[in-house]
Amino acid sequence: MLVAAAVCPSPPLLVPEVAAGAAPELDRARAACFDAVAVLAAARPDRLLLVGTAPEAESGDYPAGSAGSFRGFGVALDVRLGGGEPGPRELPPSLTVGAWLLERTHWQAAPPTARALPDTLPPGDCLAAGRELAAGDERLALLVLGDGSACRSAKAPGAWDERAEPFDAAVAGALGTADGPALAALDPVLARQLHVAGRAGWQLLAGAAEGADLAGRLLYDEAPYGVGYLAATWS
């Protein structure tokens, strides 16, 4: 059963070493993410699963001990997903950010594992995956990594789109009220057009939360660099 969830943005810029001189610009986002992880720890889960998106070739499950790196972003910084032997594959960027968050908050609760979803995964499959994860009596916590639209300004990675702000506002409302059905109803075609990186993970969360009595709290909702960054907890 799902006992807690945290939703955090996944840009490598959350890592101060990657952001360099721009690091202070994301101080509030970083602090919100740390607070969200603390809520997961307080829930005393039996299992923590990180959920992010990745290209099809990098999708699938990653065991405890899997390694990630920010060397592709010009920083000699490596992270590990908890203890254990390194897995055969390197964590994709979204999950690498999640592993960094756990290291920075000194995660000591349940051993973490991770799952990368293709960003093209249909909503029904996302919901079904969440339901399967939450089945049984095991106390499950989810750390869902993903960004909102990348079309909130003219200089955004996806350029400005008038549909972006309403889309992100709807997601923020759903996350802040633990409204799983609203997340389940997100349009994957529109999400793809707006370069949304969190849709699949949010819909997996919606499936896992079905039948759970959780309250939502929105911790962060801003769009630095024209990208929607959201942090929230369900507990």
PDB file of C-alpha atoms in Angstrom:
ATOM      1  CA  MET A   1       0.000   0.000   0.000  1.00  0.00           C
ATOM      2  CA  LEU A   2       1.129   3.522  -0.713  1.00  0.00           C
ATOM      3  CA  VAL A   3       1.867   5.403   2.514  1.00  0.00           C
ATOM      4  CA  ALA A   4       3.627   8.496   1.134  1.00  0.00           C
ATOM      5  CA  ALA A   5       4.801  10.107  -2.063  1.00  0.00           C
ATOM      6  CA  ALA A   6       7.006  13.028  -2.982  1.00  0.00           C
ATOM      7  CA  VAL A   7       7.023  14.754  -6.339  1.00  0.00           C
ATOM      8  CA  CYS A   8      10.141  16.724  -7.275  1.00  0.00           C
ATOM      9  CA  PRO A   9      11.497  18.348 -10.439  1.00  0.00           C
ATOM     10  CA  SER A  10      14.361  16.579 -12.129  1.00  0.00           C
ATOM     11  CA  PRO A  11      16.705  19.161 -13.721  1.00  0.00           C
ATOM     12  CA  PRO A  12      20.413  18.536 -13.120  1.00  0.00           C
ATOM     13  CA  LEU A  13      20.536  22.266 -12.293  1.00  0.00           C
ATOM     14  CA  LEU A  14      19.184  21.311  -8.858  1.00  0.00           C
ATOM     15  CA  VAL A  15      22.722  20.140  -8.139  1.00  0.00           C
ATOM     16  CA  PRO A  16      24.726  23.225  -7.091  1.00  0.00           C
ATOM     17  CA  GLU A  17      27.910  21.940  -8.715  1.00  0.00           C
ATOM     18  CA  VAL A  18      26.086  21.691 -12.044  1.00  0.00           C
ATOM     19  CA  ALA A  19      24.325  25.054 -11.709  1.00  0.00           C
ATOM     20  CA  ALA A  20      27.597  26.753 -10.612  1.00  0.00           C
ATOM     21  CA  GLY A  21      27.008  30.519 -10.447  1.00  0.00           C
ATOM     22  CA  ALA A  22      23.269  30.114 -11.030  1.00  0.00           C
ATOM     23  CA  ALA A  23      22.850  27.779  -8.049  1.00  0.00           C
ATOM     24  CA  PRO A  24      21.148  30.350  -5.758  1.00  0.00           C
ATOM     25  CA  GLU A  25      18.340  30.737  -8.304  1.00  0.00           C
ATOM     26  CA  LEU A  26      17.069  27.268  -7.389  1.00  0.00           C
ATOM     27  CA  ASP A  27      17.658  27.431  -3.627  1.00  0.00           C
ATOM     28  CA  ARG A  28      13.916  27.416  -2.899  1.00  0.00           C
ATOM     29  CA  ALA A  29      13.278  24.508  -5.250  1.00  0.00           C
ATOM     30  CA  ARG A  30      16.151  22.585  -3.694  1.00  0.00           C
ATOM     31  CA  ALA A  31      14.857  23.214  -0.172  1.00  0.00           C
ATOM     32  CA  ALA A  32      11.358  22.085  -1.179  1.00  0.00           C
ATOM     33  CA  CYS A  33      12.793  18.836  -2.517  1.00  0.00           C
ATOM     34  CA  PHE A  34      14.704  18.204   0.687  1.00  0.00           C
ATOM     35  CA  ASP A  35      11.519  18.807   2.691  1.00  0.00           C
ATOM     36  CA  ALA A  36       9.627  16.396   0.434  1.00  0.00           C
ATOM     37  CA  VAL A  37      12.170  13.622   0.975  1.00  0.00           C
ATOM     38  CA  ALA A  38      11.908  14.201   4.748  1.00  0.00           C
ATOM     39  CA  VAL A  39       8.180  13.457   4.524  1.00  0.00           C
ATOM     40  CA  LEU A  40       8.982  10.113   2.890  1.00  0.00           C
ATOM     41  CA  ALA A  41      11.422   9.213   5.650  1.00  0.00           C
ATOM     42  CA  ALA A  42       8.877  10.136   8.333  1.00  0.00           C
ATOM     43  CA  ALA A  43       6.397   7.674   6.813  1.00  0.00           C
ATOM     44  CA  ARG A  44       8.756   4.779   7.676  1.00  0.00           C
ATOM     45  CA  PRO A  45       8.204   2.858   4.431  1.00  0.00           C
ATOM     46  CA  ASP A  46       9.248  -0.738   3.858  1.00  0.00           C
ATOM     47  CA  ARG A  47      10.196   0.182   0.306  1.00  0.00           C
ATOM     48  CA  LEU A  48      11.175   3.364  -1.517  1.00  0.00           C
ATOM     49  CA  LEU A  49      10.877   3.477  -5.291  1.00  0.00           C
ATOM     50  CA  LEU A  50      12.217   6.358  -7.354  1.00  0.00           C
ATOM     51  CA  VAL A  51      10.255   6.929 -10.559  1.00  0.00           C
ATOM     52  CA  GLY A  52      11.485   8.990 -13.494  1.00  0.00           C
ATOM     53  CA  THR A  53      11.306   9.048 -17.270  1.00  0.00           C
ATOM     54  CA  ALA A  54      13.944   8.075 -19.798  1.00  0.00           C
ATOM     55  CA  PRO A  55      14.269   7.071 -23.440  1.00  0.00           C
ATOM     56  CA  GLU A  56      12.943   3.603 -24.248  1.00  0.00           C
ATOM     57  CA  ALA A  57      16.440   2.068 -24.254  1.00  0.00           C
ATOM     58  CA  GLU A  58      17.054   3.287 -20.678  1.00  0.00           C
ATOM     59  CA  SER A  59      13.646   2.377 -19.265  1.00  0.00           C
ATOM     60  CA  GLY A  60      13.089  -0.418 -16.771  1.00  0.00           C
ATOM     61  CA  ASP A  61      14.065  -1.201 -13.188  1.00  0.00           C
ATOM     62  CA  TYR A  62      17.300  -0.209 -11.464  1.00  0.00           C
ATOM     63  CA  PRO A  63      18.401  -2.039  -8.290  1.00  0.00           C
ATOM     64  CA  ALA A  64      19.798  -0.561  -5.113  1.00  0.00           C
ATOM     65  CA  GLY A  65      23.425   0.374  -5.650  1.00  0.00           C
ATOM     66  CA  SER A  66      22.909   1.609  -9.215  1.00  0.00           C
ATOM     67  CA  ALA A  67      25.251   4.468 -10.053  1.00  0.00           C
ATOM     68  CA  GLY A  68      24.599   7.770 -11.768  1.00  0.00           C
ATOM     69  CA  SER A  69      26.868  10.577 -12.870  1.00  0.00           C
ATOM     70  CA  PHE A  70      26.789  14.275 -13.680  1.00  0.00           C
ATOM     71  CA  ARG A  71      29.953  14.047 -15.746  1.00  0.00           C
ATOM     72  CA  GLY A  72      27.886  14.527 -18.898  1.00  0.00           C
ATOM     73  CA  PHE A  73      27.026  17.972 -17.529  1.00  0.00           C
ATOM     74  CA  GLY A  74      30.672  18.899 -17.008  1.00  0.00           C
ATOM     75  CA  VAL A  75      30.890  18.020 -13.298  1.00  0.00           C
ATOM     76  CA  ALA A  76      32.998  15.203 -11.840  1.00  0.00           C
ATOM     77  CA  LEU A  77      30.252  14.087  -9.470  1.00  0.00           C
ATOM     78  CA  ASP A  78      28.964  10.523  -9.119  1.00  0.00           C
ATOM     79  CA  VAL A  79      26.099   9.226  -6.967  1.00  0.00           C
ATOM     80  CA  ARG A  80      24.810   5.845  -5.873  1.00  0.00           C
ATOM     81  CA  LEU A  81      21.269   4.658  -5.243  1.00  0.00           C
ATOM     82  CA  GLY A  82      21.734   3.481  -1.671  1.00  0.00           C
ATOM     83  CA  GLY A  83      24.044   0.598  -0.860  1.00  0.00           C
ATOM     84  CA  GLY A  84      24.672  -2.669  -2.632  1.00  0.00           C
ATOM     85  CA  GLU A  85      26.696  -3.576  -5.662  1.00  0.00           C
ATOM     86  CA  PRO A  86      26.534  -1.220  -8.667  1.00  0.00           C
ATOM     87  CA  GLY A  87      23.969  -2.323 -11.216  1.00  0.00           C
ATOM     88  CA  PRO A  88      24.781  -3.142 -14.838  1.00  0.00           C
ATOM     89  CA  ARG A  89      23.311   0.131 -16.152  1.00  0.00           C
ATOM     90  CA  GLU A  90      23.929   3.757 -15.249  1.00  0.00           C
ATOM     91  CA  LEU A  91      20.942   5.691 -13.923  1.00  0.00           C
ATOM     92  CA  PRO A  92      19.346   8.076 -16.447  1.00  0.00           C
ATOM     93  CA  PRO A  93      19.459  11.785 -15.549  1.00  0.00           C
ATOM     94  CA  SER A  94      16.058  11.985 -13.829  1.00  0.00           C
ATOM     95  CA  LEU A  95      16.908   9.117 -11.485  1.00  0.00           C
ATOM     96  CA  THR A  96      20.439  10.422 -10.978  1.00  0.00           C
ATOM     97  CA  VAL A  97      18.912  13.626  -9.603  1.00  0.00           C
ATOM     98  CA  GLY A  98      16.747  11.500  -7.308  1.00  0.00           C
ATOM     99  CA  ALA A  99      19.763   9.558  -6.056  1.00  0.00           C
ATOM    100  CA  TRP A 100      21.533  12.869  -5.399  1.00  0.00           C
ATOM    101  CA  LEU A 101      18.557  14.083  -3.345  1.00  0.00           C
ATOM    102  CA  LEU A 102      18.715  10.935  -1.212  1.00  0.00           C
ATOM    103  CA  GLU A 103      22.461  11.340  -0.656  1.00  0.00           C
ATOM    104  CA  ARG A 104      22.124  15.011   0.273  1.00  0.00           C
ATOM    105  CA  THR A 105      19.350  14.232   2.775  1.00  0.00           C
ATOM    106  CA  HIS A 106      21.248  11.244   4.218  1.00  0.00           C
ATOM    107  CA  TRP A 107      18.473   8.753   3.473  1.00  0.00           C
ATOM    108  CA  GLN A 108      18.568   5.968   6.077  1.00  0.00           C
ATOM    109  CA  ALA A 109      15.130   4.386   5.681  1.00  0.00           C
ATOM    110  CA  ALA A 110      14.129   1.578   3.321  1.00  0.00           C
ATOM    111  CA  PRO A 111      16.710   0.625   0.654  1.00  0.00           C
ATOM    112  CA  PRO A 112      15.809   2.550  -2.504  1.00  0.00           C
ATOM    113  CA  THR A 113      15.312   1.102  -5.956  1.00  0.00           C
ATOM    114  CA  ALA A 114      14.252   2.917  -9.122  1.00  0.00           C
ATOM    115  CA  ARG A 115      12.159   2.614 -12.244  1.00  0.00           C
ATOM    116  CA  ALA A 116      12.494   4.622 -15.455  1.00  0.00           C
ATOM    117  CA  LEU A 117       9.357   4.930 -17.573  1.00  0.00           C
ATOM    118  CA  PRO A 118       9.342   5.764 -21.269  1.00  0.00           C
ATOM    119  CA  ASP A 119       7.777   9.214 -21.619  1.00  0.00           C
ATOM    120  CA  THR A 120       5.518   7.711 -24.309  1.00  0.00           C
ATOM    121  CA  LEU A 121       3.965   5.154 -21.931  1.00  0.00           C
ATOM    122  CA  PRO A 122       0.157   5.353 -22.313  1.00  0.00           C
ATOM    123  CA  PRO A 123      -1.840   6.578 -19.301  1.00  0.00           C
ATOM    124  CA  GLY A 124      -3.552   3.224 -18.834  1.00  0.00           C
ATOM    125  CA  ASP A 125      -0.214   1.449 -18.564  1.00  0.00           C
ATOM    126  CA  CYS A 126       1.078   4.049 -16.085  1.00  0.00           C
ATOM    127  CA  LEU A 127      -1.996   3.623 -13.896  1.00  0.00           C
ATOM    128  CA  ALA A 128      -1.759  -0.170 -14.050  1.00  0.00           C
ATOM    129  CA  ALA A 129       1.911  -0.062 -13.053  1.00  0.00           C
ATOM    130  CA  GLY A 130       1.057   2.090 -10.045  1.00  0.00           C
ATOM    131  CA  ARG A 131      -1.760  -0.209  -8.950  1.00  0.00           C
ATOM    132  CA  GLU A 132       0.547  -3.213  -9.168  1.00  0.00           C
ATOM    133  CA  LEU A 133       3.216  -1.494  -7.088  1.00  0.00           C
ATOM    134  CA  ALA A 134       0.758  -0.595  -4.336  1.00  0.00           C
ATOM    135  CA  ALA A 135      -0.902  -3.999  -4.131  1.00  0.00           C
ATOM    136  CA  GLY A 136      -0.298  -5.911  -0.915  1.00  0.00           C
ATOM    137  CA  ASP A 137       0.574  -4.869   2.624  1.00  0.00           C
ATOM    138  CA  GLU A 138       4.123  -3.603   2.021  1.00  0.00           C
ATOM    139  CA  ARG A 139       4.457   0.054   3.022  1.00  0.00           C
ATOM    140  CA  LEU A 140       5.469   1.744  -0.232  1.00  0.00           C
ATOM    141  CA  ALA A 141       6.825   5.275  -0.690  1.00  0.00           C
ATOM    142  CA  LEU A 142       7.359   6.881  -4.091  1.00  0.00           C
ATOM    143  CA  LEU A 143       9.769   9.629  -5.085  1.00  0.00           C
ATOM    144  CA  VAL A 144       8.544  10.815  -8.479  1.00  0.00           C
ATOM    145  CA  LEU A 145      10.985  12.918 -10.513  1.00  0.00           C
ATOM    146  CA  GLY A 146       9.786  14.986 -13.445  1.00  0.00           C
ATOM    147  CA  ASP A 147       9.256  18.492 -14.782  1.00  0.00           C
ATOM    148  CA  GLY A 148       6.192  20.293 -16.039  1.00  0.00           C
ATOM    149  CA  SER A 149       5.984  22.064 -19.378  1.00  0.00           C
ATOM    150  CA  ALA A 150       9.085  23.530 -21.010  1.00  0.00           C
ATOM    151  CA  CYS A 151       7.118  26.227 -22.824  1.00  0.00           C
ATOM    152  CA  ARG A 152       6.500  28.931 -20.227  1.00  0.00           C
ATOM    153  CA  SER A 153       8.579  31.707 -21.845  1.00  0.00           C
ATOM    154  CA  ALA A 154      10.031  32.709 -25.199  1.00  0.00           C
ATOM    155  CA  LYS A 155      13.461  31.493 -24.086  1.00  0.00           C
ATOM    156  CA  ALA A 156      12.207  28.177 -22.712  1.00  0.00           C
ATOM    157  CA  PRO A 157      13.591  24.979 -24.266  1.00  0.00           C
ATOM    158  CA  GLY A 158      10.284  24.400 -26.076  1.00  0.00           C
ATOM    159  CA  ALA A 159       9.545  28.089 -26.782  1.00  0.00           C
ATOM    160  CA  TRP A 160       6.434  29.855 -25.494  1.00  0.00           C
ATOM    161  CA  ASP A 161       3.056  28.115 -25.759  1.00  0.00           C
ATOM    162  CA  GLU A 162      -0.109  29.652 -24.319  1.00  0.00           C
ATOM    163  CA  ARG A 163      -1.310  26.213 -23.202  1.00  0.00           C
ATOM    164  CA  ALA A 164       1.690  25.618 -20.944  1.00  0.00           C
ATOM    165  CA  GLU A 165       0.732  27.705 -17.915  1.00  0.00           C
ATOM    166  CA  PRO A 166      -2.824  26.299 -17.679  1.00  0.00           C
ATOM    167  CA  PHE A 167      -1.438  22.764 -17.989  1.00  0.00           C
ATOM    168  CA  ASP A 168       1.061  23.313 -15.182  1.00  0.00           C
ATOM    169  CA  ALA A 169      -1.586  25.010 -13.040  1.00  0.00           C
ATOM    170  CA  ALA A 170      -3.847  21.975 -13.393  1.00  0.00           C
ATOM    171  CA  VAL A 171      -1.013  19.662 -12.378  1.00  0.00           C
ATOM    172  CA  ALA A 172      -0.108  21.879  -9.414  1.00  0.00           C
ATOM    173  CA  GLY A 173      -3.726  21.831  -8.267  1.00  0.00           C
ATOM    174  CA  ALA A 174      -3.898  18.057  -8.528  1.00  0.00           C
ATOM    175  CA  LEU A 175      -0.611  17.554  -6.680  1.00  0.00           C
ATOM    176  CA  GLY A 176      -1.572  19.989  -3.952  1.00  0.00           C
ATOM    177  CA  THR A 177      -4.861  18.194  -3.266  1.00  0.00           C
ATOM    178  CA  ALA A 178      -3.745  14.591  -3.922  1.00  0.00           C
ATOM    179  CA  ASP A 179      -6.239  14.429  -6.790  1.00  0.00           C
ATOM    180  CA  GLY A 180      -5.292  11.187  -8.513  1.00  0.00           C
ATOM    181  CA  PRO A 181      -8.162  11.217 -11.031  1.00  0.00           C
ATOM    182  CA  ALA A 182      -7.058  14.656 -12.268  1.00  0.00           C
ATOM    183  CA  LEU A 183      -3.538  13.344 -12.863  1.00  0.00           C
ATOM    184  CA  ALA A 184      -4.932  10.226 -14.533  1.00  0.00           C
ATOM    185  CA  ALA A 185      -6.852  12.450 -16.961  1.00  0.00           C
ATOM    186  CA  LEU A 186      -3.786  14.339 -18.231  1.00  0.00           C
ATOM    187  CA  ASP A 187      -3.587  14.275 -22.032  1.00  0.00           C
ATOM    188  CA  PRO A 188      -0.356  12.552 -23.125  1.00  0.00           C
ATOM    189  CA  VAL A 189      -0.458  14.193 -26.554  1.00  0.00           C
ATOM    190  CA  LEU A 190      -0.677  17.692 -25.085  1.00  0.00           C
ATOM    191  CA  ALA A 191       1.993  16.798 -22.533  1.00  0.00           C
ATOM    192  CA  ARG A 192       4.335  15.721 -25.303  1.00  0.00           C
ATOM    193  CA  GLN A 193       3.641  18.911 -27.285  1.00  0.00           C
ATOM    194  CA  LEU A 194       4.526  20.952 -24.202  1.00  0.00           C
ATOM    195  CA  HIS A 195       7.696  18.917 -23.532  1.00  0.00           C
ATOM    196  CA  VAL A 196       6.413  17.747 -20.144  1.00  0.00           C
ATOM    197  CA  ALA A 197       8.817  15.284 -18.506  1.00  0.00           C
ATOM    198  CA  GLY A 198       6.690  14.267 -15.510  1.00  0.00           C
ATOM    199  CA  ARG A 199       3.418  13.032 -17.009  1.00  0.00           C
ATOM    200  CA  ALA A 200       4.103   9.278 -16.925  1.00  0.00           C
ATOM    201  CA  GLY A 201       5.411   9.337 -13.357  1.00  0.00           C
ATOM    202  CA  TRP A 202       2.500  11.438 -12.122  1.00  0.00           C
ATOM    203  CA  GLN A 203       0.051   8.991 -13.658  1.00  0.00           C
ATOM    204  CA  LEU A 204       1.850   6.033 -12.081  1.00  0.00           C
ATOM    205  CA  LEU A 205       1.438   7.859  -8.766  1.00  0.00           C
ATOM    206  CA  ALA A 206      -2.270   8.272  -9.476  1.00  0.00           C
ATOM    207  CA  GLY A 207      -2.619   4.525  -9.961  1.00  0.00           C
ATOM    208  CA  ALA A 208      -0.663   3.715  -6.812  1.00  0.00           C
ATOM    209  CA  ALA A 209      -2.775   6.135  -4.760  1.00  0.00           C
ATOM    210  CA  GLU A 210      -6.141   4.638  -5.699  1.00  0.00           C
ATOM    211  CA  GLY A 211      -7.929   3.764  -2.472  1.00  0.00           C
ATOM    212  CA  ALA A 212      -5.272   5.401  -0.283  1.00  0.00           C
ATOM    213  CA  ASP A 213      -6.261   8.122   2.167  1.00  0.00           C
ATOM    214  CA  LEU A 214      -3.555  10.703   1.505  1.00  0.00           C
ATOM    215  CA  ALA A 215      -3.475  14.482   1.847  1.00  0.00           C
ATOM    216  CA  GLY A 216      -1.544  16.597  -0.623  1.00  0.00           C
ATOM    217  CA  ARG A 217       0.677  19.581  -0.001  1.00  0.00           C
ATOM    218  CA  LEU A 218       2.199  21.744  -2.724  1.00  0.00           C
ATOM    219  CA  LEU A 219       5.678  22.906  -1.703  1.00  0.00           C
ATOM    220  CA  TYR A 220       6.933  24.632  -4.850  1.00  0.00           C
ATOM    221  CA  ASP A 221       5.388  25.865  -8.110  1.00  0.00           C
ATOM    222  CA  GLU A 222       7.508  28.143 -10.261  1.00  0.00           C
ATOM    223  CA  ALA A 223       8.907  28.268 -13.786  1.00  0.00           C
ATOM    224  CA  PRO A 224      12.534  29.391 -13.738  1.00  0.00           C
ATOM    225  CA  TYR A 225      14.069  29.263 -17.200  1.00  0.00           C
ATOM    226  CA  GLY A 226      10.557  28.832 -18.637  1.00  0.00           C
ATOM    227  CA  VAL A 227      10.188  25.278 -17.307  1.00  0.00           C
ATOM    228  CA  GLY A 228       7.508  24.306 -14.797  1.00  0.00           C
ATOM    229  CA  TYR A 229       9.080  22.924 -11.631  1.00  0.00           C
ATOM    230  CA  LEU A 230       6.747  21.402  -9.044  1.00  0.00           C
ATOM    231  CA  ALA A 231       7.361  19.859  -5.642  1.00  0.00           C
ATOM    232  CA  ALA A 232       4.638  18.267  -3.532  1.00  0.00           C
ATOM    233  CA  THR A 233       3.991  15.583  -0.939  1.00  0.00           C
ATOM    234  CA  TRP A 234       1.168  13.107  -0.424  1.00  0.00           C
ATOM    235  CA  SER A 235       1.020  11.576   3.024  1.00  0.00           C
TER     236      SER A 235
END
